[in-house]
């Protein structure tokens, strides 16, 4: 008896302080430990309860009156997991414990490849709600100004602040501040958008650049310029005359007027509805008596049965071409007329919110104020 007790004293130890233990204490408050050997397991006193196997995290052995069993107790993602093992020996218990632990341990997420600038740029365009014209400008900016960067990863660009700053000033010098501002504002937006899903990216390299805000264009036509513009419009076909005068008297965007349908024009109530507007917004404006009479006369001349208010003369059934320009005939771009309308509204004392509604701008934004010359 004394020899057996001495032998047990060598293989059975009590645990030290809680700070020295490598695993969570199993349920039931097990404090007894046993050496990780089959001889020590076999020498445990019958009906002595649960023991912690030294050196094998979470492995416990239960010594009953006539039976010995093993179980694994580990914490996984903050949750205590208990699993009874089928092992009959310590060696089997070790192997099963390792297999079980591997199956319980969450696999680390696979590293996501860092996209190239081109991949990130195109993904941004595909996932953002942008107008077709805006998307086209962004695509052209990448191809024209950052073409040699298309294969560079965002991580490379993130570490190349010096190169980003140099490219900004190069574009500004060669193509103007407005072009540089547009390109690098988009670069910043693309980088920040992708960084939401790739938090390990460096800070946006555009922090090294003071992106300038382009000066507002003084595009509104003076009285003398309006007279010259009017003289030039009189030389155009009736279709073009009506188109340009509608732009002038509504201050609308080119495509809003170009894609105008007769169903959007209420000649009796003198209201025009623009269903094709920037940002997907639709809005309506009142028509002056002069504009109403102009459109009444034009409707009598336009092709019968046409759905478009301004149908293409070369492609029946289609609206005017996207490239509606008459610069060579002394007619400025539609946006000059838009600036002219906003400036004249300011001169007439029109409240800012009413001016935003009239031009189809979002309320709460100061975009239209920059149109005032």
mmCIF file of C-alpha atoms in Angstrom:
data_model
loop_
_atom_site.group_PDB
_atom_site.id
_atom_site.type_symbol
_atom_site.label_atom_id
_atom_site.label_comp_id
_atom_site.label_asym_id
_atom_site.label_seq_id
_atom_site.Cartn_x
_atom_site.Cartn_y
_atom_site.Cartn_z
ATOM 1 C CA UNK A 1 0.000 0.000 0.000
ATOM 2 C CA UNK A 2 2.751 2.456 0.963
ATOM 3 C CA UNK A 3 4.704 1.633 -2.244
ATOM 4 C CA UNK A 4 1.622 2.251 -4.379
ATOM 5 C CA UNK A 5 0.974 5.592 -2.638
ATOM 6 C CA UNK A 6 4.605 6.664 -3.197
ATOM 7 C CA UNK A 7 4.370 5.781 -6.863
ATOM 8 C CA UNK A 8 1.157 7.772 -7.219
ATOM 9 C CA UNK A 9 2.732 10.778 -5.547
ATOM 10 C CA UNK A 10 5.330 10.885 -8.331
ATOM 11 C CA UNK A 11 2.836 10.849 -11.202
ATOM 12 C CA UNK A 12 -0.006 12.855 -9.668
ATOM 13 C CA UNK A 13 0.510 16.605 -9.091
ATOM 14 C CA UNK A 14 -1.689 19.468 -8.049
ATOM 15 C CA UNK A 15 -1.931 22.548 -10.354
ATOM 16 C CA UNK A 16 -0.203 25.817 -9.520
ATOM 17 C CA UNK A 17 -1.832 29.270 -9.465
ATOM 18 C CA UNK A 18 -4.556 30.006 -12.047
ATOM 19 C CA UNK A 19 -2.244 32.384 -13.950
ATOM 20 C CA UNK A 20 0.139 29.477 -14.691
ATOM 21 C CA UNK A 21 -2.484 27.210 -16.284
ATOM 22 C CA UNK A 22 -2.589 27.018 -20.100
ATOM 23 C CA UNK A 23 -6.229 26.108 -20.549
ATOM 24 C CA UNK A 24 -9.619 26.965 -19.137
ATOM 25 C CA UNK A 25 -10.670 24.959 -16.071
ATOM 26 C CA UNK A 26 -13.158 22.285 -17.095
ATOM 27 C CA UNK A 27 -16.639 22.119 -15.748
ATOM 28 C CA UNK A 28 -16.896 20.659 -12.294
ATOM 29 C CA UNK A 29 -13.829 22.477 -11.030
ATOM 30 C CA UNK A 30 -11.262 19.727 -11.821
ATOM 31 C CA UNK A 31 -7.976 20.568 -10.117
ATOM 32 C CA UNK A 32 -6.196 17.199 -10.088
ATOM 33 C CA UNK A 33 -3.580 16.587 -12.778
ATOM 34 C CA UNK A 34 -1.957 13.434 -14.055
ATOM 35 C CA UNK A 35 1.172 12.875 -16.122
ATOM 36 C CA UNK A 36 0.648 12.266 -19.833
ATOM 37 C CA UNK A 37 1.617 8.601 -19.824
ATOM 38 C CA UNK A 38 -0.436 5.427 -20.075
ATOM 39 C CA UNK A 39 1.199 4.090 -16.899
ATOM 40 C CA UNK A 40 0.057 7.148 -14.941
ATOM 41 C CA UNK A 41 -3.472 6.835 -16.340
ATOM 42 C CA UNK A 42 -3.636 3.140 -15.417
ATOM 43 C CA UNK A 43 -2.404 3.931 -11.892
ATOM 44 C CA UNK A 44 -5.208 6.372 -11.090
ATOM 45 C CA UNK A 45 -7.268 5.245 -8.058
ATOM 46 C CA UNK A 46 -10.647 3.745 -8.998
ATOM 47 C CA UNK A 47 -13.633 6.083 -8.652
ATOM 48 C CA UNK A 48 -11.287 9.088 -8.229
ATOM 49 C CA UNK A 49 -13.210 11.292 -10.674
ATOM 50 C CA UNK A 50 -11.845 13.714 -13.272
ATOM 51 C CA UNK A 51 -8.185 14.495 -13.874
ATOM 52 C CA UNK A 52 -6.445 16.948 -16.162
ATOM 53 C CA UNK A 53 -3.780 15.404 -18.414
ATOM 54 C CA UNK A 54 -0.628 17.501 -18.162
ATOM 55 C CA UNK A 55 0.816 18.996 -21.360
ATOM 56 C CA UNK A 56 -2.272 18.386 -23.506
ATOM 57 C CA UNK A 57 -4.554 21.387 -23.475
ATOM 58 C CA UNK A 58 -8.160 20.597 -22.688
ATOM 59 C CA UNK A 59 -7.696 16.804 -22.371
ATOM 60 C CA UNK A 60 -9.394 15.303 -19.300
ATOM 61 C CA UNK A 61 -9.574 11.714 -18.090
ATOM 62 C CA UNK A 62 -12.388 10.314 -15.952
ATOM 63 C CA UNK A 63 -11.513 7.463 -13.666
ATOM 64 C CA UNK A 64 -14.637 5.597 -12.606
ATOM 65 C CA UNK A 65 -15.017 2.486 -10.520
ATOM 66 C CA UNK A 66 -14.634 0.107 -13.456
ATOM 67 C CA UNK A 67 -14.062 2.381 -16.457
ATOM 68 C CA UNK A 68 -11.714 5.101 -17.766
ATOM 69 C CA UNK A 69 -12.884 7.662 -20.371
ATOM 70 C CA UNK A 70 -11.508 10.796 -21.997
ATOM 71 C CA UNK A 71 -13.032 14.078 -23.029
ATOM 72 C CA UNK A 72 -11.890 17.368 -24.565
ATOM 73 C CA UNK A 73 -12.824 20.743 -23.096
ATOM 74 C CA UNK A 74 -11.699 23.819 -25.056
ATOM 75 C CA UNK A 75 -12.873 27.371 -25.583
ATOM 76 C CA UNK A 76 -13.681 28.254 -29.219
ATOM 77 C CA UNK A 77 -14.496 31.882 -30.054
ATOM 78 C CA UNK A 78 -15.349 32.548 -26.422
ATOM 79 C CA UNK A 79 -17.636 29.485 -26.151
ATOM 80 C CA UNK A 80 -16.752 26.491 -23.973
ATOM 81 C CA UNK A 81 -16.949 23.298 -26.046
ATOM 82 C CA UNK A 82 -17.070 19.852 -24.405
ATOM 83 C CA UNK A 83 -16.732 16.628 -26.363
ATOM 84 C CA UNK A 84 -16.504 13.056 -25.104
ATOM 85 C CA UNK A 85 -13.825 11.069 -26.949
ATOM 86 C CA UNK A 86 -14.113 7.475 -28.113
ATOM 87 C CA UNK A 87 -10.488 6.682 -27.251
ATOM 88 C CA UNK A 88 -9.601 3.699 -25.065
ATOM 89 C CA UNK A 89 -5.967 4.638 -24.469
ATOM 90 C CA UNK A 90 -4.015 7.853 -23.906
ATOM 91 C CA UNK A 91 -2.347 7.611 -27.332
ATOM 92 C CA UNK A 92 -5.747 7.315 -29.027
ATOM 93 C CA UNK A 93 -7.062 10.188 -26.901
ATOM 94 C CA UNK A 94 -4.168 12.426 -27.980
ATOM 95 C CA UNK A 95 -4.761 11.748 -31.662
ATOM 96 C CA UNK A 96 -8.519 12.191 -31.400
ATOM 97 C CA UNK A 97 -8.067 15.379 -29.351
ATOM 98 C CA UNK A 98 -5.813 16.857 -32.056
ATOM 99 C CA UNK A 99 -8.286 15.941 -34.831
ATOM 100 C CA UNK A 100 -11.221 17.290 -32.847
ATOM 101 C CA UNK A 101 -9.418 20.513 -31.987
ATOM 102 C CA UNK A 102 -8.505 21.116 -35.623
ATOM 103 C CA UNK A 103 -12.123 20.650 -36.646
ATOM 104 C CA UNK A 104 -13.273 23.110 -33.982
ATOM 105 C CA UNK A 105 -10.651 25.764 -34.637
ATOM 106 C CA UNK A 106 -12.013 28.369 -37.086
ATOM 107 C CA UNK A 107 -10.006 28.611 -40.262
ATOM 108 C CA UNK A 108 -8.354 31.965 -40.829
ATOM 109 C CA UNK A 109 -9.956 33.897 -43.690
ATOM 110 C CA UNK A 110 -8.176 33.593 -46.996
ATOM 111 C CA UNK A 111 -6.169 36.641 -47.854
ATOM 112 C CA UNK A 112 -8.035 38.682 -50.442
ATOM 113 C CA UNK A 113 -5.900 39.747 -53.378
ATOM 114 C CA UNK A 114 -5.357 43.482 -53.612
ATOM 115 C CA UNK A 115 -6.945 44.671 -56.884
ATOM 116 C CA UNK A 116 -5.145 46.700 -59.493
ATOM 117 C CA UNK A 117 -6.174 50.286 -60.082
ATOM 118 C CA UNK A 118 -8.049 49.273 -63.235
ATOM 119 C CA UNK A 119 -9.944 46.491 -61.432
ATOM 120 C CA UNK A 120 -10.831 48.786 -58.540
ATOM 121 C CA UNK A 121 -11.831 51.626 -60.866
ATOM 122 C CA UNK A 122 -14.148 49.436 -62.947
ATOM 123 C CA UNK A 123 -15.638 47.816 -59.848
ATOM 124 C CA UNK A 124 -16.392 51.255 -58.422
ATOM 125 C CA UNK A 125 -18.136 52.284 -61.632
ATOM 126 C CA UNK A 126 -20.163 49.077 -61.781
ATOM 127 C CA UNK A 127 -21.352 49.257 -58.167
ATOM 128 C CA UNK A 128 -22.097 52.972 -57.913
ATOM 129 C CA UNK A 129 -25.288 54.581 -59.211
ATOM 130 C CA UNK A 130 -23.766 56.937 -61.755
ATOM 131 C CA UNK A 131 -25.203 58.552 -64.829
ATOM 132 C CA UNK A 132 -23.992 57.155 -68.135
ATOM 133 C CA UNK A 133 -22.282 60.435 -68.988
ATOM 134 C CA UNK A 134 -20.492 60.521 -65.620
ATOM 135 C CA UNK A 135 -19.393 56.909 -66.023
ATOM 136 C CA UNK A 136 -17.987 57.718 -69.446
ATOM 137 C CA UNK A 137 -15.983 60.664 -68.071
ATOM 138 C CA UNK A 138 -14.527 58.493 -65.300
ATOM 139 C CA UNK A 139 -13.540 55.776 -67.771
ATOM 140 C CA UNK A 140 -11.862 58.359 -70.015
ATOM 141 C CA UNK A 141 -10.003 59.854 -67.029
ATOM 142 C CA UNK A 142 -8.460 56.479 -66.218
ATOM 143 C CA UNK A 143 -7.526 55.778 -69.822
ATOM 144 C CA UNK A 144 -6.164 59.239 -70.581
ATOM 145 C CA UNK A 145 -4.386 60.327 -67.408
ATOM 146 C CA UNK A 146 -3.616 57.142 -65.427
ATOM 147 C CA UNK A 147 -3.188 54.578 -68.179
ATOM 148 C CA UNK A 148 0.316 53.567 -67.085
ATOM 149 C CA UNK A 149 -0.983 52.970 -63.538
ATOM 150 C CA UNK A 150 -3.743 50.543 -64.514
ATOM 151 C CA UNK A 151 -1.709 47.439 -63.601
ATOM 152 C CA UNK A 152 -0.434 48.820 -60.296
ATOM 153 C CA UNK A 153 -2.132 47.501 -57.162
ATOM 154 C CA UNK A 154 -3.876 49.823 -54.753
ATOM 155 C CA UNK A 155 -1.308 48.860 -52.127
ATOM 156 C CA UNK A 156 1.538 50.035 -54.373
ATOM 157 C CA UNK A 157 -0.231 53.322 -55.024
ATOM 158 C CA UNK A 158 -0.988 53.712 -51.334
ATOM 159 C CA UNK A 159 2.746 53.705 -50.567
ATOM 160 C CA UNK A 160 3.641 55.981 -53.494
ATOM 161 C CA UNK A 161 2.490 59.355 -52.207
ATOM 162 C CA UNK A 162 5.369 61.128 -53.912
ATOM 163 C CA UNK A 163 4.424 59.659 -57.271
ATOM 164 C CA UNK A 164 0.750 60.522 -56.802
ATOM 165 C CA UNK A 165 1.583 64.131 -55.950
ATOM 166 C CA UNK A 166 3.906 64.404 -58.965
ATOM 167 C CA UNK A 167 1.241 63.025 -61.326
ATOM 168 C CA UNK A 168 -1.363 65.470 -60.014
ATOM 169 C CA UNK A 169 0.849 68.470 -60.735
ATOM 170 C CA UNK A 170 1.801 67.024 -64.122
ATOM 171 C CA UNK A 171 -1.864 66.718 -65.153
ATOM 172 C CA UNK A 172 -2.628 70.198 -63.796
ATOM 173 C CA UNK A 173 0.272 71.693 -65.749
ATOM 174 C CA UNK A 174 -0.518 69.977 -69.040
ATOM 175 C CA UNK A 175 -4.317 69.770 -68.943
ATOM 176 C CA UNK A 176 -5.470 72.324 -66.400
ATOM 177 C CA UNK A 177 -6.513 72.351 -62.755
ATOM 178 C CA UNK A 178 -10.084 71.298 -63.576
ATOM 179 C CA UNK A 179 -8.903 68.065 -65.251
ATOM 180 C CA UNK A 180 -6.437 67.273 -62.449
ATOM 181 C CA UNK A 181 -9.102 67.908 -59.830
ATOM 182 C CA UNK A 182 -11.604 65.645 -61.581
ATOM 183 C CA UNK A 183 -9.122 62.776 -62.023
ATOM 184 C CA UNK A 184 -7.754 62.788 -58.493
ATOM 185 C CA UNK A 185 -11.087 63.283 -56.785
ATOM 186 C CA UNK A 186 -12.200 60.134 -58.562
ATOM 187 C CA UNK A 187 -8.975 58.346 -57.585
ATOM 188 C CA UNK A 188 -9.602 59.277 -53.960
ATOM 189 C CA UNK A 189 -13.213 58.085 -54.134
ATOM 190 C CA UNK A 190 -12.219 54.738 -55.712
ATOM 191 C CA UNK A 191 -9.456 54.131 -53.156
ATOM 192 C CA UNK A 192 -11.672 54.937 -50.169
ATOM 193 C CA UNK A 193 -14.482 52.793 -51.545
ATOM 194 C CA UNK A 194 -12.231 49.750 -51.887
ATOM 195 C CA UNK A 195 -10.607 50.365 -48.473
ATOM 196 C CA UNK A 196 -13.947 49.599 -46.834
ATOM 197 C CA UNK A 197 -13.507 45.947 -47.801
ATOM 198 C CA UNK A 198 -9.686 45.988 -47.583
ATOM 199 C CA UNK A 199 -8.920 47.647 -44.223
ATOM 200 C CA UNK A 200 -5.224 46.753 -44.431
ATOM 201 C CA UNK A 201 -4.651 49.155 -47.318
ATOM 202 C CA UNK A 202 -2.411 52.153 -46.561
ATOM 203 C CA UNK A 203 -4.119 55.524 -46.131
ATOM 204 C CA UNK A 204 -5.259 57.096 -49.435
ATOM 205 C CA UNK A 205 -2.178 58.458 -51.265
ATOM 206 C CA UNK A 206 -4.185 61.543 -52.228
ATOM 207 C CA UNK A 207 -3.592 62.887 -48.693
ATOM 208 C CA UNK A 208 -0.297 64.139 -50.138
ATOM 209 C CA UNK A 209 -2.171 66.304 -52.660
ATOM 210 C CA UNK A 210 -4.038 69.565 -52.130
ATOM 211 C CA UNK A 211 -6.747 68.943 -54.697
ATOM 212 C CA UNK A 212 -7.808 72.356 -55.918
ATOM 213 C CA UNK A 213 -11.417 73.397 -56.333
ATOM 214 C CA UNK A 214 -11.777 74.740 -59.888
ATOM 215 C CA UNK A 215 -12.959 78.296 -60.136
ATOM 216 C CA UNK A 216 -16.583 78.656 -61.149
ATOM 217 C CA UNK A 217 -16.962 79.331 -64.868
ATOM 218 C CA UNK A 218 -18.328 82.701 -65.912
ATOM 219 C CA UNK A 219 -20.441 81.262 -68.688
ATOM 220 C CA UNK A 220 -23.562 83.396 -68.538
ATOM 221 C CA UNK A 221 -24.107 85.382 -71.731
ATOM 222 C CA UNK A 222 -24.263 89.166 -71.537
ATOM 223 C CA UNK A 223 -26.951 91.139 -73.361
ATOM 224 C CA UNK A 224 -24.644 91.695 -76.305
ATOM 225 C CA UNK A 225 -23.615 88.011 -76.416
ATOM 226 C CA UNK A 226 -27.286 87.011 -76.283
ATOM 227 C CA UNK A 227 -28.024 89.186 -79.309
ATOM 228 C CA UNK A 228 -25.179 87.557 -81.215
ATOM 229 C CA UNK A 229 -26.353 84.115 -80.115
ATOM 230 C CA UNK A 230 -29.898 84.913 -81.253
ATOM 231 C CA UNK A 231 -28.666 86.024 -84.650
ATOM 232 C CA UNK A 232 -26.777 82.749 -85.084
ATOM 233 C CA UNK A 233 -29.762 80.624 -84.027
ATOM 234 C CA UNK A 234 -31.940 82.257 -86.681
ATOM 235 C CA UNK A 235 -29.714 80.677 -89.356
ATOM 236 C CA UNK A 236 -30.486 77.124 -88.165
ATOM 237 C CA UNK A 237 -33.288 74.804 -89.276
ATOM 238 C CA UNK A 238 -36.704 75.130 -87.535
ATOM 239 C CA UNK A 239 -35.887 71.969 -85.549
ATOM 240 C CA UNK A 240 -32.609 73.368 -84.240
ATOM 241 C CA UNK A 241 -34.119 76.826 -83.648
ATOM 242 C CA UNK A 242 -36.858 75.380 -81.456
ATOM 243 C CA UNK A 243 -34.403 73.093 -79.661
ATOM 244 C CA UNK A 244 -31.985 75.907 -78.751
ATOM 245 C CA UNK A 245 -34.716 78.357 -77.764
ATOM 246 C CA UNK A 246 -36.235 75.697 -75.469
ATOM 247 C CA UNK A 247 -32.839 75.312 -73.825
ATOM 248 C CA UNK A 248 -32.558 79.070 -73.342
ATOM 249 C CA UNK A 249 -36.066 79.574 -71.924
ATOM 250 C CA UNK A 250 -35.950 76.600 -69.503
ATOM 251 C CA UNK A 251 -32.294 76.547 -68.456
ATOM 252 C CA UNK A 252 -32.487 72.749 -68.676
ATOM 253 C CA UNK A 253 -29.652 70.358 -69.426
ATOM 254 C CA UNK A 254 -29.005 69.308 -73.008
ATOM 255 C CA UNK A 255 -30.230 65.725 -72.623
ATOM 256 C CA UNK A 256 -33.308 66.772 -70.631
ATOM 257 C CA UNK A 257 -34.497 68.746 -73.663
ATOM 258 C CA UNK A 258 -33.086 66.362 -76.276
ATOM 259 C CA UNK A 259 -35.038 63.428 -74.773
ATOM 260 C CA UNK A 260 -38.222 65.426 -74.249
ATOM 261 C CA UNK A 261 -41.400 63.643 -75.356
ATOM 262 C CA UNK A 262 -44.648 65.298 -76.357
ATOM 263 C CA UNK A 263 -46.309 63.443 -73.482
ATOM 264 C CA UNK A 264 -44.088 65.520 -71.148
ATOM 265 C CA UNK A 265 -45.353 68.819 -72.581
ATOM 266 C CA UNK A 266 -48.726 70.077 -71.321
ATOM 267 C CA UNK A 267 -49.523 72.971 -73.658
ATOM 268 C CA UNK A 268 -52.863 73.673 -71.977
ATOM 269 C CA UNK A 269 -51.505 73.967 -68.433
ATOM 270 C CA UNK A 270 -48.216 75.417 -69.745
ATOM 271 C CA UNK A 271 -46.075 72.927 -67.810
ATOM 272 C CA UNK A 272 -43.038 70.978 -69.068
ATOM 273 C CA UNK A 273 -41.852 67.825 -67.323
ATOM 274 C CA UNK A 274 -38.263 66.640 -67.659
ATOM 275 C CA UNK A 275 -38.209 62.859 -67.209
ATOM 276 C CA UNK A 276 -34.540 62.552 -68.229
ATOM 277 C CA UNK A 277 -32.587 64.474 -65.605
ATOM 278 C CA UNK A 278 -29.280 64.117 -63.772
ATOM 279 C CA UNK A 279 -29.257 61.691 -60.859
ATOM 280 C CA UNK A 280 -32.498 60.071 -62.004
ATOM 281 C CA UNK A 281 -34.540 62.989 -60.656
ATOM 282 C CA UNK A 282 -37.531 64.283 -62.594
ATOM 283 C CA UNK A 283 -38.876 67.798 -62.293
ATOM 284 C CA UNK A 284 -41.336 70.152 -63.933
ATOM 285 C CA UNK A 285 -41.137 73.825 -64.837
ATOM 286 C CA UNK A 286 -43.795 76.338 -65.917
ATOM 287 C CA UNK A 287 -43.642 77.509 -69.520
ATOM 288 C CA UNK A 288 -43.944 81.139 -70.513
ATOM 289 C CA UNK A 289 -46.560 82.117 -73.066
ATOM 290 C CA UNK A 290 -43.794 82.768 -75.594
ATOM 291 C CA UNK A 291 -42.335 79.245 -75.157
ATOM 292 C CA UNK A 292 -45.810 77.696 -75.266
ATOM 293 C CA UNK A 293 -46.627 79.378 -78.598
ATOM 294 C CA UNK A 294 -43.195 78.381 -79.944
ATOM 295 C CA UNK A 295 -43.835 74.699 -79.165
ATOM 296 C CA UNK A 296 -47.394 74.856 -80.522
ATOM 297 C CA UNK A 297 -46.064 76.094 -83.865
ATOM 298 C CA UNK A 298 -43.311 73.476 -83.854
ATOM 299 C CA UNK A 299 -45.724 70.625 -83.156
ATOM 300 C CA UNK A 300 -47.594 71.539 -86.311
ATOM 301 C CA UNK A 301 -44.350 71.271 -88.317
ATOM 302 C CA UNK A 302 -42.710 68.188 -86.750
ATOM 303 C CA UNK A 303 -43.241 64.699 -88.258
ATOM 304 C CA UNK A 304 -46.797 63.471 -87.564
ATOM 305 C CA UNK A 305 -47.093 60.764 -84.946
ATOM 306 C CA UNK A 306 -43.634 61.415 -83.554
ATOM 307 C CA UNK A 307 -43.251 60.648 -79.854
ATOM 308 C CA UNK A 308 -40.122 62.806 -79.524
ATOM 309 C CA UNK A 309 -40.485 66.558 -79.328
ATOM 310 C CA UNK A 310 -37.156 66.835 -81.169
ATOM 311 C CA UNK A 311 -36.845 63.833 -83.467
ATOM 312 C CA UNK A 312 -33.651 63.180 -85.377
ATOM 313 C CA UNK A 313 -33.938 64.266 -89.039
ATOM 314 C CA UNK A 314 -31.593 61.465 -90.127
ATOM 315 C CA UNK A 315 -32.853 58.661 -87.846
ATOM 316 C CA UNK A 316 -36.672 58.675 -87.808
ATOM 317 C CA UNK A 317 -38.116 57.443 -84.522
ATOM 318 C CA UNK A 318 -34.999 58.483 -82.592
ATOM 319 C CA UNK A 319 -34.255 61.686 -80.640
ATOM 320 C CA UNK A 320 -31.652 64.195 -81.745
ATOM 321 C CA UNK A 321 -28.062 62.991 -81.753
ATOM 322 C CA UNK A 322 -26.129 63.093 -78.465
ATOM 323 C CA UNK A 323 -23.568 65.402 -80.048
ATOM 324 C CA UNK A 324 -25.832 68.388 -80.525
ATOM 325 C CA UNK A 325 -23.263 71.120 -81.130
ATOM 326 C CA UNK A 326 -23.425 74.203 -83.334
ATOM 327 C CA UNK A 327 -20.271 75.964 -82.169
ATOM 328 C CA UNK A 328 -19.062 76.594 -85.712
ATOM 329 C CA UNK A 329 -22.241 78.541 -86.385
ATOM 330 C CA UNK A 330 -21.729 80.827 -83.395
ATOM 331 C CA UNK A 331 -24.010 78.899 -81.039
ATOM 332 C CA UNK A 332 -22.463 78.173 -77.621
ATOM 333 C CA UNK A 333 -22.866 74.986 -75.600
ATOM 334 C CA UNK A 334 -26.148 74.271 -73.757
ATOM 335 C CA UNK A 335 -24.455 74.744 -70.391
ATOM 336 C CA UNK A 336 -23.753 78.400 -71.215
ATOM 337 C CA UNK A 337 -27.500 78.866 -71.500
ATOM 338 C CA UNK A 338 -27.997 77.087 -68.172
ATOM 339 C CA UNK A 339 -25.590 79.542 -66.505
ATOM 340 C CA UNK A 340 -27.405 82.386 -68.248
ATOM 341 C CA UNK A 341 -30.762 81.297 -66.816
ATOM 342 C CA UNK A 342 -29.343 81.032 -63.267
ATOM 343 C CA UNK A 343 -27.703 84.460 -63.519
ATOM 344 C CA UNK A 344 -30.907 86.077 -64.804
ATOM 345 C CA UNK A 345 -32.896 84.426 -61.998
ATOM 346 C CA UNK A 346 -30.484 85.955 -59.471
ATOM 347 C CA UNK A 347 -30.832 89.349 -61.123
ATOM 348 C CA UNK A 348 -34.615 89.044 -60.852
ATOM 349 C CA UNK A 349 -34.372 88.329 -57.108
ATOM 350 C CA UNK A 350 -35.409 84.673 -57.338
ATOM 351 C CA UNK A 351 -34.965 82.843 -53.979
ATOM 352 C CA UNK A 352 -32.124 80.248 -54.074
ATOM 353 C CA UNK A 353 -34.407 77.256 -53.384
ATOM 354 C CA UNK A 354 -36.777 78.251 -56.165
ATOM 355 C CA UNK A 355 -33.812 78.663 -58.523
ATOM 356 C CA UNK A 356 -32.618 75.135 -57.621
ATOM 357 C CA UNK A 357 -36.055 73.740 -58.400
ATOM 358 C CA UNK A 358 -36.187 75.622 -61.698
ATOM 359 C CA UNK A 359 -32.827 74.199 -62.808
ATOM 360 C CA UNK A 360 -33.423 70.679 -61.472
ATOM 361 C CA UNK A 361 -30.715 70.872 -58.800
ATOM 362 C CA UNK A 362 -31.030 68.986 -55.520
ATOM 363 C CA UNK A 363 -32.271 71.103 -52.642
ATOM 364 C CA UNK A 364 -29.691 71.815 -49.957
ATOM 365 C CA UNK A 365 -26.799 71.919 -52.426
ATOM 366 C CA UNK A 366 -25.045 75.063 -53.587
ATOM 367 C CA UNK A 367 -24.236 73.886 -57.093
ATOM 368 C CA UNK A 368 -26.492 76.397 -58.798
ATOM 369 C CA UNK A 369 -24.881 79.330 -56.967
ATOM 370 C CA UNK A 370 -21.657 78.656 -58.844
ATOM 371 C CA UNK A 371 -23.576 79.242 -62.082
ATOM 372 C CA UNK A 372 -24.057 82.919 -61.299
ATOM 373 C CA UNK A 373 -21.780 85.221 -63.274
#
